[in-house]
Tab-separated table of C-alpha atoms in Angstrom:
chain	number	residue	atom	x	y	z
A	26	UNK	CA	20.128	17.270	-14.214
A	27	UNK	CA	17.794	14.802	-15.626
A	28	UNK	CA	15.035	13.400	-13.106
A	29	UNK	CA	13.703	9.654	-13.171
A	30	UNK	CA	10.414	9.064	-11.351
A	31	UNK	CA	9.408	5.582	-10.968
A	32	UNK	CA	7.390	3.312	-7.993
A	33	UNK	CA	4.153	3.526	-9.395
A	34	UNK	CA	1.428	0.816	-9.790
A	35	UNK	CA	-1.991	-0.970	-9.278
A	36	UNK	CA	-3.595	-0.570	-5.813
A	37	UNK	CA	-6.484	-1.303	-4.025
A	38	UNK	CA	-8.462	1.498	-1.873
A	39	UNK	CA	-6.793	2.225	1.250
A	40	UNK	CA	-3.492	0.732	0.140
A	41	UNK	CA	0.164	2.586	-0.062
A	42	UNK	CA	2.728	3.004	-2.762
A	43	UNK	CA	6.217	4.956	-2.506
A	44	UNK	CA	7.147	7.047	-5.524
A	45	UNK	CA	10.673	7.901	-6.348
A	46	UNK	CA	12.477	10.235	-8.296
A	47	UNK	CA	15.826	9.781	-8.896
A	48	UNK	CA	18.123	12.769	-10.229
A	49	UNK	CA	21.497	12.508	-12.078
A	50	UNK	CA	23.829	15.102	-12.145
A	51	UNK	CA	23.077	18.035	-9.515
A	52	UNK	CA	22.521	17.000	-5.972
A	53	UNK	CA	18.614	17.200	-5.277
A	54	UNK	CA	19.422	19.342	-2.305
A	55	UNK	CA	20.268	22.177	-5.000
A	56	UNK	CA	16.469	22.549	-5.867
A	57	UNK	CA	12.925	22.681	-4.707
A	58	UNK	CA	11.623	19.324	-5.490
A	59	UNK	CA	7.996	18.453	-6.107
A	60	UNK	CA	5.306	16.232	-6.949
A	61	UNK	CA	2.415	17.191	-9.919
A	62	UNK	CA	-0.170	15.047	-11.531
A	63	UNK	CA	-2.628	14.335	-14.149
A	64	UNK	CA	-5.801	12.152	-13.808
A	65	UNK	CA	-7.124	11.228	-17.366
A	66	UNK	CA	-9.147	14.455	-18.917
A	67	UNK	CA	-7.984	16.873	-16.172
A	68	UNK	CA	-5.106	19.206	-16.030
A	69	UNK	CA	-1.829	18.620	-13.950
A	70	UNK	CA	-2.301	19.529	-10.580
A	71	UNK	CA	0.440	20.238	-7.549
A	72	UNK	CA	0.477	18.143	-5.040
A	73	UNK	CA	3.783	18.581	-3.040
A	74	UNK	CA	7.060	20.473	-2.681
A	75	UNK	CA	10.040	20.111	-0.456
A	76	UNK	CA	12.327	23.098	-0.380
A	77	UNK	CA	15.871	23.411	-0.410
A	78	UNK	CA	15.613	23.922	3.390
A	79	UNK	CA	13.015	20.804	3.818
A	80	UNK	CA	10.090	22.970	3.860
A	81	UNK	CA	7.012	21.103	2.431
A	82	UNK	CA	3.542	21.964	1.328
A	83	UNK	CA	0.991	19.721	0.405
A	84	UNK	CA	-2.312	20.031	-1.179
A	85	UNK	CA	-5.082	19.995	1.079
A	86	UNK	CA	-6.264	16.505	-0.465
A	87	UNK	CA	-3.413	14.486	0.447
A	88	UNK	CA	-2.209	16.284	3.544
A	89	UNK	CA	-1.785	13.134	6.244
A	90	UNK	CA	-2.047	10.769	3.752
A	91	UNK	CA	0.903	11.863	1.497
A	92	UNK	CA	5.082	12.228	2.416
A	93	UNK	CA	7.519	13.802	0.992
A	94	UNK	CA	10.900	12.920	1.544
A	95	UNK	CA	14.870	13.525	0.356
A	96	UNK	CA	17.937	11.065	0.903
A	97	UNK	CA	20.555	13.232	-0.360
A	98	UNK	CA	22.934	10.355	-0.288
A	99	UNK	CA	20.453	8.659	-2.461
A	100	UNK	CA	20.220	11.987	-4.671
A	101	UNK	CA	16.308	10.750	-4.841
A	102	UNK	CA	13.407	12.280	-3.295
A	103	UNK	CA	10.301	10.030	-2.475
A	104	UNK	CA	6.606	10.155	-2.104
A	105	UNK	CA	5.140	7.707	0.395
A	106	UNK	CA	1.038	7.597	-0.266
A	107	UNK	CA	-0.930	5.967	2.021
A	108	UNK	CA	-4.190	5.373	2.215
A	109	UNK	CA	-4.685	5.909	-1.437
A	110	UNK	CA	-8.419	6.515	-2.815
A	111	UNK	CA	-9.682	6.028	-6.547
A	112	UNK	CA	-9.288	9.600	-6.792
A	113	UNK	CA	-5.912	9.595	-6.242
A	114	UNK	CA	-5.207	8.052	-9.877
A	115	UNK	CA	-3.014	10.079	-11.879
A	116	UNK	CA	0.439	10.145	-14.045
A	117	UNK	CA	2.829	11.514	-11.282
A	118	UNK	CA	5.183	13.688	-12.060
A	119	UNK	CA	8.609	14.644	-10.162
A	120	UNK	CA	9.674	18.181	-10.974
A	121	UNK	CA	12.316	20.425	-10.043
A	122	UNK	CA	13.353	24.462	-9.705
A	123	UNK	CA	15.866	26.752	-8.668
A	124	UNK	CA	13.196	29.160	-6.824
A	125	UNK	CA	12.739	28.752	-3.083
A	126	UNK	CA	9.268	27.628	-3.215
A	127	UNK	CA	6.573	27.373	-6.239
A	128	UNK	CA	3.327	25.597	-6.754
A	129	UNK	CA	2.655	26.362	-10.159
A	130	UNK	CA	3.743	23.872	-12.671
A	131	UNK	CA	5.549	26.643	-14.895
A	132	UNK	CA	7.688	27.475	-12.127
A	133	UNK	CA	9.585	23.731	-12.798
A	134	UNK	CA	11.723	23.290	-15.801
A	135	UNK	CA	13.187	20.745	-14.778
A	136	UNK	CA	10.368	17.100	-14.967
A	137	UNK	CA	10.961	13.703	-14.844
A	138	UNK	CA	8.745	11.328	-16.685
A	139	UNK	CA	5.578	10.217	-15.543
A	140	UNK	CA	4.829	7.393	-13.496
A	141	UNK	CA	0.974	5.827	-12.995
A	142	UNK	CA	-0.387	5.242	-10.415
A	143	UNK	CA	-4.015	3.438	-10.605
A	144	UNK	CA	-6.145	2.944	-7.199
A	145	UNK	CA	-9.171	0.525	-7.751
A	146	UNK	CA	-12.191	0.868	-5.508
C-alpha cells in the first residue's frame, strides 16, 4: 500500500484545514491509521490514530480541536483541524500499521509523504 497525504496549507490563527491521506492498494480499514508531525528543529510527534475498529486517540494538544476520520469507500482517512494555533505548524505525516493500536512512530512502516501545514499568528 502506498499512502498519499495532501490538504495542507497557509492559515491564519483560529482557522481550519482538512488533511487527507489517500491509500492505494489495501483498503485503509486493514490498518491502524494515524497522524505524526514535525515542527522545524523538533522531533516527529503523534498526534492521532484511528484503529481498525474506529478507536481514536489524540494527543492532549489537539483533543477538540483535531478529527480524525475514514471513508472506506474513499480508501482515505482525513484530519479536520480547527482552530489551528502557530504552534500547530508542522510537516504532517499519515502513517499506517498492522498492530491494533500504537503511538510510537516505529510502530508505522507504512508513511505517506509529508504535507505542511503553516498557521500565522
Amino acid at each position: 500500500v502506498q499512502l498519499q497525504a495532501s490538504g495542507g496549507g497557509l492559515v491564519q490563527a483560529g482557522g481550519s484545514l482538512r488533511l487527507s491521506c489517500a491509500s492505494s492498494g489495501r483498503s485503509v480499514s486493514n490498518y491502524c491509521m494515524a497522524w505524526f508531525r514535525q515542527a522545524p528543529g523538533k522531533e516527529r510527534e503523534f498526534v492521532v490514530y484511528i484503529s481498525r475498529n474506529s478507536i481514536t486517540y489524540y494527543r492532549d494538544s489537539v483533543k477538540g480541536r483535531f478529527t480524525i476520520s475514514r471513508d472506506n469507500a474513499k480508501n482515505t482517512v482525513y484530519l479536520q483541524m480547527d482552530n489551528l494555533k502557530p504552534e500547530d505548524t508542522a510537516v504532517y505525516y499519515c502513517a499506517a500499521t498492522m498492530r491494533a493500536v500504537a503511538i510510537s512512530e516505529y510502530d508505522y512502516d507504512i508513511w505517506g509523504q509529508g504535507t505542511k501545514v503553516t498557521v500565522s499568528s
